[in-house]
CSV table of N, CA and C in Angstrom, one decimal:
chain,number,residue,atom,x,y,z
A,1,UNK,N,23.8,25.5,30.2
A,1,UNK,CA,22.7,25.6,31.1
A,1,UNK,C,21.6,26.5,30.4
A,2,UNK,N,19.9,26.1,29.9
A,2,UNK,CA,19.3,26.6,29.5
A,2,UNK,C,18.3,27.0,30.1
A,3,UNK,N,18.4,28.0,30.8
A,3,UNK,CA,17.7,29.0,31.6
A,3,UNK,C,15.8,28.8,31.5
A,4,UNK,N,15.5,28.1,31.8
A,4,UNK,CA,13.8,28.3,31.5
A,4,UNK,C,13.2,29.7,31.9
A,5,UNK,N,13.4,29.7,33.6
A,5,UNK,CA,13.4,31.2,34.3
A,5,UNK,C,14.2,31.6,35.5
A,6,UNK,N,14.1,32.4,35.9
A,6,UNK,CA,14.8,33.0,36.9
A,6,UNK,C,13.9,32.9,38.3
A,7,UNK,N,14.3,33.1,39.1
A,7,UNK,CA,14.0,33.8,40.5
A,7,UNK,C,15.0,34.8,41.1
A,8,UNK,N,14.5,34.8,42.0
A,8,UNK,CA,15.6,36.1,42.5
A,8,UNK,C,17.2,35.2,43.0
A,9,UNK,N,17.0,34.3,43.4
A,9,UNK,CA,17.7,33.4,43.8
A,9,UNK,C,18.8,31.7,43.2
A,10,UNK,N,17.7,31.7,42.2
A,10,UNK,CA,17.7,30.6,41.7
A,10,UNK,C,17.6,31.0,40.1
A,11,UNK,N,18.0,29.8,39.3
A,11,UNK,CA,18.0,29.6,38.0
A,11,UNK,C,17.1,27.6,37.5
A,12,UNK,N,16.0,28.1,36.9
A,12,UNK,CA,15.7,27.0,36.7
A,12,UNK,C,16.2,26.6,35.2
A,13,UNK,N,16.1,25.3,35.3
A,13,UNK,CA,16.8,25.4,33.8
A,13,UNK,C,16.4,24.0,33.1
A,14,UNK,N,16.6,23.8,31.9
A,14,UNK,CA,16.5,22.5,31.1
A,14,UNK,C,17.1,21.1,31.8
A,15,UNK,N,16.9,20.3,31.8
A,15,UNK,CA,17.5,18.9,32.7
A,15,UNK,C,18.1,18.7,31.3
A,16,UNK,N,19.4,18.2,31.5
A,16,UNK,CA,20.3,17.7,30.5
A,16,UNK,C,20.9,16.3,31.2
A,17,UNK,N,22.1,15.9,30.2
A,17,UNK,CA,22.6,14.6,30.4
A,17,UNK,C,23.8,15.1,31.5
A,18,UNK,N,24.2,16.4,31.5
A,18,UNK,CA,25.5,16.2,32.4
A,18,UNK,C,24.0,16.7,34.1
A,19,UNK,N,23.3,16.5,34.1
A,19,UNK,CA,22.7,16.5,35.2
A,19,UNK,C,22.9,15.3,36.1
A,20,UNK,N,22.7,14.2,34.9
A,20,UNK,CA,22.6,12.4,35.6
A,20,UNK,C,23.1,12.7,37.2
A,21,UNK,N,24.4,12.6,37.5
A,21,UNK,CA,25.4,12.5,38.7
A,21,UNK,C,24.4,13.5,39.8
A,22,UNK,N,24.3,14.7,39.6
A,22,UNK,CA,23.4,15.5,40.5
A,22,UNK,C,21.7,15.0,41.0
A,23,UNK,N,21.3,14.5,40.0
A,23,UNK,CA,20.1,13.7,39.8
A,23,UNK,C,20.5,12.8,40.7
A,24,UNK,N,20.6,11.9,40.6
A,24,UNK,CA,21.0,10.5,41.0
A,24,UNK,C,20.7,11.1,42.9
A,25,UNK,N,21.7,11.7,43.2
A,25,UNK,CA,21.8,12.1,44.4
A,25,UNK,C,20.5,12.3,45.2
A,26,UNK,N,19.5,13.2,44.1
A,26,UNK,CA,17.9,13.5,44.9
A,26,UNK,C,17.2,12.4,44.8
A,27,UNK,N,17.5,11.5,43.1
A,27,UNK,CA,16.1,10.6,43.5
A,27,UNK,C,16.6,9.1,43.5
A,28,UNK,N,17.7,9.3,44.1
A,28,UNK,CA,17.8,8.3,44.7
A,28,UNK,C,17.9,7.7,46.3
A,29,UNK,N,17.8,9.3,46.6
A,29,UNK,CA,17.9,9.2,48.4
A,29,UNK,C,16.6,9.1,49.3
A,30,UNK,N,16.4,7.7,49.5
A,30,UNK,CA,15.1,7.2,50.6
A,30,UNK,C,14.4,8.6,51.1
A,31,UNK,N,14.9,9.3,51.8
A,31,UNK,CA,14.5,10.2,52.5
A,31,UNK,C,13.8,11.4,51.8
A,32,UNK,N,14.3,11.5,50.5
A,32,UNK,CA,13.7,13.0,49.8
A,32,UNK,C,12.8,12.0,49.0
A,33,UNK,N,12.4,11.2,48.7
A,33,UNK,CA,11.8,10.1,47.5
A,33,UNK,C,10.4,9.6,48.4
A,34,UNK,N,10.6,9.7,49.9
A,34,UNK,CA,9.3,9.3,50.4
A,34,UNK,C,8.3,9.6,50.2
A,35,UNK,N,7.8,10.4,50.1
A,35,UNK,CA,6.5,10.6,49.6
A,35,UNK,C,6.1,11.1,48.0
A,36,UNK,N,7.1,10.2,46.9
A,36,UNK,CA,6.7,10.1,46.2
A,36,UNK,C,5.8,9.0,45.4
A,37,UNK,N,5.4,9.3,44.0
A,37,UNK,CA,4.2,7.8,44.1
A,37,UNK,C,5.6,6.5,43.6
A,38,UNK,N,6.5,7.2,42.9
A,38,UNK,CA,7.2,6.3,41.9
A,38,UNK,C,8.5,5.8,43.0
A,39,UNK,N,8.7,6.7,43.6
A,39,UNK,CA,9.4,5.7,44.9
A,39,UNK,C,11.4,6.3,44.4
A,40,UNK,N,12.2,5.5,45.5
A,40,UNK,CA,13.5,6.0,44.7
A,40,UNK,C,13.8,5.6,43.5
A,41,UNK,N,14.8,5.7,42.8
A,41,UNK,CA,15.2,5.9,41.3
A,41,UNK,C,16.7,5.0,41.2
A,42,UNK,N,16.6,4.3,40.0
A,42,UNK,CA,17.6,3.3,40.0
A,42,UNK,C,18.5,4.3,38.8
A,43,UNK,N,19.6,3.7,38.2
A,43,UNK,CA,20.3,4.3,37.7
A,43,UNK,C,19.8,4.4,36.3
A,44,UNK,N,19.0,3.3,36.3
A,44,UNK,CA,18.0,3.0,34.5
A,44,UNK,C,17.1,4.0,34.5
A,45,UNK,N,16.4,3.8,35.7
A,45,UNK,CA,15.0,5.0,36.0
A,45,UNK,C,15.8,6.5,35.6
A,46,UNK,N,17.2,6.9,36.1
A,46,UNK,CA,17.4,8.2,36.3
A,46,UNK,C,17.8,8.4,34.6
A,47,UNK,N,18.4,7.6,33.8
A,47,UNK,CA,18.2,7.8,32.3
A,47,UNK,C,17.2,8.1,31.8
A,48,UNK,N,16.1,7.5,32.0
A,48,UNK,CA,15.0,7.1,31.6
A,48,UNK,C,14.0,8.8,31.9
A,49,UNK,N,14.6,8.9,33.3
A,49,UNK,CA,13.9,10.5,33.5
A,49,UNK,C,14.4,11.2,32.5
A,50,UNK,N,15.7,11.3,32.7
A,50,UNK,CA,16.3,12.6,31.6
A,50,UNK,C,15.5,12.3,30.0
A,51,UNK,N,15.6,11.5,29.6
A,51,UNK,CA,14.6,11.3,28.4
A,51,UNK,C,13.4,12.2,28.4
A,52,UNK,N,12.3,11.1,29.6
A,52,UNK,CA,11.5,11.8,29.6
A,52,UNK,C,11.5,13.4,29.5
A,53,UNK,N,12.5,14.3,30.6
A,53,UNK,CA,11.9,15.7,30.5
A,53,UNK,C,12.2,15.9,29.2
A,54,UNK,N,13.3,15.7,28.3
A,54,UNK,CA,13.4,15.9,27.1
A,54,UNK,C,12.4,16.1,26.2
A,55,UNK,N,11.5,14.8,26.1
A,55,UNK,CA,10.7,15.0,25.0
A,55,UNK,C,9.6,15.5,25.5
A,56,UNK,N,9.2,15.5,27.0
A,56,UNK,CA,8.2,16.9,27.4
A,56,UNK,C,8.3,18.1,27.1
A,57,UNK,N,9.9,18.7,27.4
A,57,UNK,CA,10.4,19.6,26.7
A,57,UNK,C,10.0,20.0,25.1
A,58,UNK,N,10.3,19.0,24.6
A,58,UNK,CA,10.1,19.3,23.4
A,58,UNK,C,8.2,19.3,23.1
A,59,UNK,N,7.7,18.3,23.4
A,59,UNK,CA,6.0,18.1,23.2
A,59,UNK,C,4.9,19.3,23.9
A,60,UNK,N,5.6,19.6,25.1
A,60,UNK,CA,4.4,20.1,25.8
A,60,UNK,C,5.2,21.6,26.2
A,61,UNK,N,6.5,21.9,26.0
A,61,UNK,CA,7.0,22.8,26.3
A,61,UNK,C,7.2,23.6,28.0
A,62,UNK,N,6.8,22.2,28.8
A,62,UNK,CA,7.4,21.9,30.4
A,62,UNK,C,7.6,20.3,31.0
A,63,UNK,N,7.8,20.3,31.7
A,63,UNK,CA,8.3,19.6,32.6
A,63,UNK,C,9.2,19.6,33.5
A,64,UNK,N,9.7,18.5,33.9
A,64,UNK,CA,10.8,18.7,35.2
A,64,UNK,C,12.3,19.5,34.9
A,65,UNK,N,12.5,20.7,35.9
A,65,UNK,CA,13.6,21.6,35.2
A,65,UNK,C,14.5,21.7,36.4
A,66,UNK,N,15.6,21.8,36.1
A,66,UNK,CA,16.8,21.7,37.7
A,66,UNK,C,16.8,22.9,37.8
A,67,UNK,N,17.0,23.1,39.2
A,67,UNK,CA,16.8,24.4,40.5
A,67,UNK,C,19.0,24.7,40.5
A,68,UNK,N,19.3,25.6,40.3
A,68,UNK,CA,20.7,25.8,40.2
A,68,UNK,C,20.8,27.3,41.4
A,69,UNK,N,21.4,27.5,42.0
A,69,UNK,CA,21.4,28.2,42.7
A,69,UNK,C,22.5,29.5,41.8
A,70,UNK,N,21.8,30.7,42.5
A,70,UNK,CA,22.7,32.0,41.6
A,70,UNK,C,24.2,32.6,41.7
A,71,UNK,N,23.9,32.2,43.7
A,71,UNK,CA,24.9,32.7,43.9
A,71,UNK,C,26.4,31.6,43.6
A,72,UNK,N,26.3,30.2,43.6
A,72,UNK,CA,27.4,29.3,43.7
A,72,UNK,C,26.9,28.4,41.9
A,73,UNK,N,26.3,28.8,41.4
A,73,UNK,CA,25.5,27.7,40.6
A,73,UNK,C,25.6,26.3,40.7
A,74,UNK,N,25.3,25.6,42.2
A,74,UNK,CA,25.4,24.7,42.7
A,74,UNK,C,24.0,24.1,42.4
A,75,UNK,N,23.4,22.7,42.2
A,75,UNK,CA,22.5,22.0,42.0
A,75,UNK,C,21.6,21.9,42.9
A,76,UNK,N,20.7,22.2,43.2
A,76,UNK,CA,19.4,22.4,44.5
A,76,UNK,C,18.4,21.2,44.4
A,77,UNK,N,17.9,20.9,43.4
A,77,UNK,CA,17.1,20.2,43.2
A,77,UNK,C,16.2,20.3,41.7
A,78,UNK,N,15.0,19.4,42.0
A,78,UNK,CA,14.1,19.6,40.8
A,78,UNK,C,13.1,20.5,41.3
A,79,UNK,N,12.4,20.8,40.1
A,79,UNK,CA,10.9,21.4,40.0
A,79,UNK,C,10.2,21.4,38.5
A,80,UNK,N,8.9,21.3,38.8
A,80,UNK,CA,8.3,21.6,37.5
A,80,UNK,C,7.2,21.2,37.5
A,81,UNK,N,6.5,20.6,36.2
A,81,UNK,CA,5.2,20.7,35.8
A,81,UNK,C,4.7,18.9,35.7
A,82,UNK,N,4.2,18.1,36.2
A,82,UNK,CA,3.8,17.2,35.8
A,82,UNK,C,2.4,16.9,35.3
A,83,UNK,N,1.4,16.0,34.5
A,83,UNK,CA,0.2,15.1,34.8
A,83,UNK,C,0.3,14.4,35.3
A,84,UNK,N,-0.9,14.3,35.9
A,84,UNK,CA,-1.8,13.5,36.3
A,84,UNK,C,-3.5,13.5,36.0
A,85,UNK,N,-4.4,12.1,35.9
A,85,UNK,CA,-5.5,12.0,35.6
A,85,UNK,C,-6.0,11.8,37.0
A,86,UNK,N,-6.7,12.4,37.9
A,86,UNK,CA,-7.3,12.1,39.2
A,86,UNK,C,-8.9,11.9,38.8
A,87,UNK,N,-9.7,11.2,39.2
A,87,UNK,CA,-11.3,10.8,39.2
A,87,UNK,C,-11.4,11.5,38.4
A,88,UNK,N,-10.9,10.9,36.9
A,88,UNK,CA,-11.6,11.7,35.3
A,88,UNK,C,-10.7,12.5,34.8
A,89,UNK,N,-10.3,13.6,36.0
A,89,UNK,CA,-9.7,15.0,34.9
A,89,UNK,C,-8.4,14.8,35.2
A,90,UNK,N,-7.7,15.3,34.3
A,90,UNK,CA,-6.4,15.4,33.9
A,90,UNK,C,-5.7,16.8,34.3
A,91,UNK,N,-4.6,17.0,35.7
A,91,UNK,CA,-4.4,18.1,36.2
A,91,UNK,C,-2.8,18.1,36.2
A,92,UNK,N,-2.7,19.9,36.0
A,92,UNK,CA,-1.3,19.7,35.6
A,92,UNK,C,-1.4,19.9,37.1
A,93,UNK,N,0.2,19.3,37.5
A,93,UNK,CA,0.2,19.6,38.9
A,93,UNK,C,1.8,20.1,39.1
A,94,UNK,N,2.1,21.3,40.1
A,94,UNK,CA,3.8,21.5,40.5
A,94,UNK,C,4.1,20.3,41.2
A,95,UNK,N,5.4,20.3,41.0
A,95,UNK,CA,6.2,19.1,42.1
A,95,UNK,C,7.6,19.6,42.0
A,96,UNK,N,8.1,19.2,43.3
A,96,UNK,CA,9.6,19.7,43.5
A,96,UNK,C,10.5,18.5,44.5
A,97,UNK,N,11.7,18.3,44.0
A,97,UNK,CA,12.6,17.2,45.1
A,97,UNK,C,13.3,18.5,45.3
A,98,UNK,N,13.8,18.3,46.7
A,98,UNK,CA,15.4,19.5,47.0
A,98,UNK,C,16.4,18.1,47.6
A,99,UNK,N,17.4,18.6,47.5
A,99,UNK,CA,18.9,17.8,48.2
A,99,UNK,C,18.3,17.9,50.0
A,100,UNK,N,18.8,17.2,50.3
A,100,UNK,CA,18.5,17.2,52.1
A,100,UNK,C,19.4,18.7,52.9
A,101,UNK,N,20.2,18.9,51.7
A,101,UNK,CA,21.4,20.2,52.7
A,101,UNK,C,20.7,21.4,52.0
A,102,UNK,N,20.0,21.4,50.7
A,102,UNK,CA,19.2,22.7,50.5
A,102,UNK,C,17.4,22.7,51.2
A,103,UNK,N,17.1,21.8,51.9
A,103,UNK,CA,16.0,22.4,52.2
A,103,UNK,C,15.7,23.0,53.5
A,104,UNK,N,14.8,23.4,53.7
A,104,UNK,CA,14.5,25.0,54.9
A,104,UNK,C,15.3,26.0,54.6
A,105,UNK,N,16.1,26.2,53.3
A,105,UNK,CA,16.2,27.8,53.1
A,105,UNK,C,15.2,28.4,52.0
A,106,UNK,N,14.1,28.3,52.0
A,106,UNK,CA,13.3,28.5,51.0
A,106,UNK,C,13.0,28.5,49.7
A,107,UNK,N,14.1,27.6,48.9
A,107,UNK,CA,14.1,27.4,47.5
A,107,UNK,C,13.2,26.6,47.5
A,108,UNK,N,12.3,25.8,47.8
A,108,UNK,CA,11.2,25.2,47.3
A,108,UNK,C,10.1,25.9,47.1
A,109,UNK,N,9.8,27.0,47.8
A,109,UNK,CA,8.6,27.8,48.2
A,109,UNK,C,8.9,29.2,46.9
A,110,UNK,N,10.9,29.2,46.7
A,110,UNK,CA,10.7,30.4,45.7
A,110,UNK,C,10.6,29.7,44.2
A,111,UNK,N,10.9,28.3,44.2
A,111,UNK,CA,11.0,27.5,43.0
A,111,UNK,C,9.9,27.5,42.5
A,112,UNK,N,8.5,27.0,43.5
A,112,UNK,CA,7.1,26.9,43.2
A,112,UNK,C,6.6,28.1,43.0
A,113,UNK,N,6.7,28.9,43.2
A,113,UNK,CA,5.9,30.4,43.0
A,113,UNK,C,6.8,31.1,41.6
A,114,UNK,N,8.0,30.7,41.3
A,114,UNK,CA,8.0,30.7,40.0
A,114,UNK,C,7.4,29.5,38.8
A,115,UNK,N,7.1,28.7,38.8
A,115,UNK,CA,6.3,27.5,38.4
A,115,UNK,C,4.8,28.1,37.8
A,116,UNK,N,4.4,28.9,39.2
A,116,UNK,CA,3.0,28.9,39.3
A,116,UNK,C,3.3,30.3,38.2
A,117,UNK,N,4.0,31.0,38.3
A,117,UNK,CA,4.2,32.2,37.3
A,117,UNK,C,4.3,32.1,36.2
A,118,UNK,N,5.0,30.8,35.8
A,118,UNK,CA,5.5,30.3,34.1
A,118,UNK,C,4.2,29.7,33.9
A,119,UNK,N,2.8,29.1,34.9
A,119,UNK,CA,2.0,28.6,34.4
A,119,UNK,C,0.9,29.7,34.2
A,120,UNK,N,1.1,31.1,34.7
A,120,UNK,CA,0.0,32.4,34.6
A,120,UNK,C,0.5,32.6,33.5
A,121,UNK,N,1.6,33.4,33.0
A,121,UNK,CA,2.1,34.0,31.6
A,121,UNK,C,2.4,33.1,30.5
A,122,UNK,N,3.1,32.1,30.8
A,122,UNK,CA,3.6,31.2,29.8
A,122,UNK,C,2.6,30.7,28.9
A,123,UNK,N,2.2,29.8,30.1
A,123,UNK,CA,1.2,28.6,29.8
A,123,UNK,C,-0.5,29.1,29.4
A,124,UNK,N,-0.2,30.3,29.9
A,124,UNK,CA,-2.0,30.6,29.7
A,124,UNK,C,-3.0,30.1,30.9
A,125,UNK,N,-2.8,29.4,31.8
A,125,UNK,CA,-3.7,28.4,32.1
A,125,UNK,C,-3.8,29.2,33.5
A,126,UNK,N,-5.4,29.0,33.7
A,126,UNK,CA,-6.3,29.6,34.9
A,126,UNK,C,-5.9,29.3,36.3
A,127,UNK,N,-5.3,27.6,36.4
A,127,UNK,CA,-5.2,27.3,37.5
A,127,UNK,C,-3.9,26.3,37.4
A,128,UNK,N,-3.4,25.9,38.6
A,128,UNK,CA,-2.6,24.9,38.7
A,128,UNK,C,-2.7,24.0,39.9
A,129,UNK,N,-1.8,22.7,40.0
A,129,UNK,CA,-3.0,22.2,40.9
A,129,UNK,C,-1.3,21.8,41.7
A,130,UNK,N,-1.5,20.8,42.9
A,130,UNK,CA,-0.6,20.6,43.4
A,130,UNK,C,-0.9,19.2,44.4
A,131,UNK,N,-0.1,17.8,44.1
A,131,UNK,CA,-0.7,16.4,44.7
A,131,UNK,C,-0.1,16.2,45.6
A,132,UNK,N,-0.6,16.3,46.8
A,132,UNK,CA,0.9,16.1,48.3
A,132,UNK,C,0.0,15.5,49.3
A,133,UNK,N,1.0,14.3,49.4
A,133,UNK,CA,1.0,13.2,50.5
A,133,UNK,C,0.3,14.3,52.2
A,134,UNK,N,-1.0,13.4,52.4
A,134,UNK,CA,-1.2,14.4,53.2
A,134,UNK,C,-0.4,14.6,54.9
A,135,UNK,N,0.8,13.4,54.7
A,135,UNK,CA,1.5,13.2,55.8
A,135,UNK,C,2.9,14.7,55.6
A,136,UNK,N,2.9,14.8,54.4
A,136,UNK,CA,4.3,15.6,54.0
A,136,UNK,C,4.1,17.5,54.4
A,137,UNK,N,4.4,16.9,55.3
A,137,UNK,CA,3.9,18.7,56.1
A,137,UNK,C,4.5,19.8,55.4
A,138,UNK,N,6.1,19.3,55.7
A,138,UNK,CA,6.8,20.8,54.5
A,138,UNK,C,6.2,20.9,52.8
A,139,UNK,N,5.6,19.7,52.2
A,139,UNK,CA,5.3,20.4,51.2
A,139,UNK,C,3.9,21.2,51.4
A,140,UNK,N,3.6,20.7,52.2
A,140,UNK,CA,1.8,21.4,52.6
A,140,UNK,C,2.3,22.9,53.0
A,141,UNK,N,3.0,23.5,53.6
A,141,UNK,CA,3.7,24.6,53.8
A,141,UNK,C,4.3,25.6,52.6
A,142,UNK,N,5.0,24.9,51.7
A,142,UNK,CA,5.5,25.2,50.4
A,142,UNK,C,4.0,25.7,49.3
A,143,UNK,N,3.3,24.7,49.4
A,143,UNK,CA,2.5,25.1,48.8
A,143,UNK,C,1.6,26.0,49.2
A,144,UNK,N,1.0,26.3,50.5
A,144,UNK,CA,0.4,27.4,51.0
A,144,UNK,C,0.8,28.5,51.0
A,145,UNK,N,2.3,28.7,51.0
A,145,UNK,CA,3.0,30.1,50.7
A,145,UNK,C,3.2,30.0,49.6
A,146,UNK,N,2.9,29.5,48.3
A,146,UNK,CA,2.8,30.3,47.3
A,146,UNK,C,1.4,30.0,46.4
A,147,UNK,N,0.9,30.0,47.5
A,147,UNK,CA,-0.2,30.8,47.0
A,147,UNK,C,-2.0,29.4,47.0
A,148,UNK,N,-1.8,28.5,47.3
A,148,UNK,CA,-2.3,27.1,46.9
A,148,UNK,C,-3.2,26.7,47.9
A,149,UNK,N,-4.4,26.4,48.2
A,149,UNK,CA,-5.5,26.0,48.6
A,149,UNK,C,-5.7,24.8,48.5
A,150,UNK,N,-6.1,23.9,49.8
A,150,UNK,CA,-6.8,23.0,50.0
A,150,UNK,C,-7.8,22.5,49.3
A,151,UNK,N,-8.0,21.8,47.8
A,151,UNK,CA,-9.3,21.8,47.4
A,151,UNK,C,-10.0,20.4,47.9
A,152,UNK,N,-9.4,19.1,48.0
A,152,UNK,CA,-9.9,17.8,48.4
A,152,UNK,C,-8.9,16.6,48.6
A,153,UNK,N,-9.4,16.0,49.0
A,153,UNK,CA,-8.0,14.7,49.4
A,153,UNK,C,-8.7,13.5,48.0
A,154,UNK,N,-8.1,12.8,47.9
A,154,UNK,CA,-8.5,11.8,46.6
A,154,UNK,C,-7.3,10.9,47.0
A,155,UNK,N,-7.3,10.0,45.1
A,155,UNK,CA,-5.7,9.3,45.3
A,155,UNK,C,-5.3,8.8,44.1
A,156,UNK,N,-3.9,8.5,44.3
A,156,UNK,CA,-3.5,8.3,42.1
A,156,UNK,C,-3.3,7.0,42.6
A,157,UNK,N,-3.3,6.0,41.5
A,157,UNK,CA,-2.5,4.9,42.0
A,157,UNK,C,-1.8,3.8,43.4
A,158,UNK,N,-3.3,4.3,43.9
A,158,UNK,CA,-3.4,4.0,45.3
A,158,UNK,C,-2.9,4.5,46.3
A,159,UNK,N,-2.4,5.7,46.3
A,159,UNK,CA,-2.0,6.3,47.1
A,159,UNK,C,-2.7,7.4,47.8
A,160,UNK,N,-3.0,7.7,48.7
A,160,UNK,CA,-3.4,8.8,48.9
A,160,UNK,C,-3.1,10.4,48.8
A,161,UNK,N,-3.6,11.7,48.3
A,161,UNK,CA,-3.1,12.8,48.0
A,161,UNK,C,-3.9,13.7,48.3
A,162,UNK,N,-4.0,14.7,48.7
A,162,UNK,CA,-4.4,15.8,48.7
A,162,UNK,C,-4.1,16.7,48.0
A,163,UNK,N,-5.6,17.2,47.0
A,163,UNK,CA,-5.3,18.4,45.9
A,163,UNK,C,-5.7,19.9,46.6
A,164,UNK,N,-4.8,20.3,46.3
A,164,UNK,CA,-4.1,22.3,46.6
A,164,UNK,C,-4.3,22.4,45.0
A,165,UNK,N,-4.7,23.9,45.0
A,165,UNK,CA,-4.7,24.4,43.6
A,165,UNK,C,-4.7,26.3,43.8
A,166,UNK,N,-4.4,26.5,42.9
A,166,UNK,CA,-4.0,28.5,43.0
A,166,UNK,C,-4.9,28.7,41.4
A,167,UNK,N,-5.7,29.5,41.5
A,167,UNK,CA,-6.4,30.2,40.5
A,167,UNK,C,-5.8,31.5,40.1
A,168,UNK,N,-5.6,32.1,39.3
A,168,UNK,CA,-5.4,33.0,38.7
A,168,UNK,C,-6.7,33.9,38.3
């Protein structure tokens, strides 16, 4: 397990291949996958992810990183860094899936406010932005408590979204 960062609670870490099985679980479950743009995840897709964060990993030095818990090092979910291009500009944005038995204990809200911290120190970068379905109330909540503002509603790929963003 390769530690990206910590929280007080949590361990975020590199997505690897012995993840697949744990993976599988988040994005493949209707219910936590709803208000995504890409929808649930077949067993090809869930390969296909781990790839990807790989070579983001390696290219861009973020992407999607698994949420491990400290006290049981039990699998929580994802978090991390994605693009997107919305009307022209190209915005990094946070995004997070949790398991349906880890959410409402606040690992999404401590996951994201370390995100937004690897994007102040790490990454250098001024701002970060955050794309959520404007039906998806707990992430509108997540993202206000750490820290993220209302900037406009728009939409990617026909979807509709609402952009939050946190300035530094």
């Amino acid at each position: 397990m390769l530690s990206v960062f910590e929280t007080e609670r949590l361990y975020i870490c590199e997505i690897t291949d012995k993840d697949s099985v744990a993976l599988r679980l988040v994005l493949s479950d209707p219910e936590i996958m709803k208000y995504s743009i890409v929808g649930v995840h077949s067993d090809e897709d869930i390969t296909k992810y781990i790839a990807n964060c790989k070579q983001q990993y390696d290219t861009k030095g973020y992407g999607q990183w698994a949420i491990f818990s400290k006290a049981d090092s039990a699998f929580i979910g994802i978090c991390g860094l994605n693009s997107h291009s919305v009307e022209g500009e190209d915005l990094l944005h946070v995004s997070y899936r949790l398991s349906l038995s880890q959410q409402g204990k606040g690992f999404a809200s401590e996951a994201t406010s370390g995100v937004v911290d690897f994007c102040k120190v790490k990454l250098k970068r001024k701002y970060i932005s955050a794309l959520i379905d404007p039906n998806n109330v707990p992430s509108i909540k997540v993202a206000t408590r750490s820290g993220f503002s209302f900037l406009k509603s728009s939409s990617i790929q026909g979807f509709k979204v609402d952009i939050y963003q946190v300035y530094f």
